[in-house]
């Protein structure tokens, strides 16, 4: 009798162990094993310690299941200071057919992105940033028609941005900054795209007027080699709250209506923008940087409400509007850089005291600065332009 009971106990135990393995789909189980073999904890990290395949993989760190399928994979340890993971992303990742979210937090993952990621038809969130991913962005990522966020920033990716990615209809965030990408910026057709960050690459070419959707709220293209005019494009993007096009080779005018958009930080410095700048209304953008361009004409009084205004190293002429002086002396303006232009005067008393928390630089214009103020070192030591440059 005791022998029979013990035998039944062993059968029950075997069934329980079998059921424990049957919780997860066998294909997903094998895929996780392959993924685990290709990854390792960096010294000081113990993220993969919980990946013991004698237990339920749905209880592993970073593995999230629904029913018998893996739906999210968040690899690494997000705690501050954790060194993360190293190794490669195994192509078996493409076997997790129900995967909707894939992220790998900062670490030392190297090698290329496996093409098999494009098999994850339900993938909505793909974020593998601050690692050492190299090679090209797979053209086949354009097959991920449900993808909302694509973040491959701070890696070593090369080649171009596939045009197929721009056709994904549900993209809301595309973050490819700090790589070595080249070629042109493809058109983005998603009408729900809100953030596009491509800064610090080697992108070139021009942007067509309708290449970006008006849904954009944040656009960063700085530190590239982009050229051509953007006035027609920018005029359409009236939901922008952040714009950084600095350190490119953009040309042509800056549209006046841009300054009425709900932007908090406008960075257009170090390009080749030209012509006058005429905002259509009083500018409420806290920081406006138009320095190191080829802008000309008079300075609009509409800029006097900007807290940090950089108009230096351009071709502005005429008098500085009196409204600037009033706001400067009341410390409403914190930074007013007007050096290296062709300005002819400013109505401010030589005995006026500039508030300590405000900074004014007027040197190297077609006037002797009426007040002595500290300028940045890059402004040089020359107080006034040579008379020969100021005739006419």
Coordinates of C-alpha atoms in Angstrom, one line a residue, residues 35-42 84-90 104 107-112 131-133:
X35 CA 19.2 34.6 -26.1
X36 CA 20.6 33.7 -22.7
X37 CA 23.6 31.9 -24.2
X38 CA 24.6 35.0 -26.2
X39 CA 24.5 37.5 -23.3
X40 CA 26.5 37.9 -20.1
X41 CA 26.5 40.1 -17.1
X42 CA 29.2 42.7 -16.9
X84 CA 24.5 46.1 -17.7
X85 CA 25.0 43.3 -20.2
X86 CA 27.5 42.4 -22.8
X87 CA 27.4 40.0 -25.8
X88 CA 25.3 39.9 -28.9
X89 CA 21.6 39.8 -29.7
X90 CA 20.8 36.3 -30.9
X104 CA 18.1 46.7 -23.7
X107 CA 25.5 48.2 -21.5
X108 CA 28.1 46.8 -24.0
X109 CA 25.9 44.9 -26.4
X110 CA 27.9 44.7 -29.7
X111 CA 27.4 43.3 -33.2
X112 CA 24.7 44.1 -35.6
X131 CA 25.4 50.2 -26.4
X132 CA 27.9 49.3 -29.1
X133 CA 25.5 48.1 -31.9

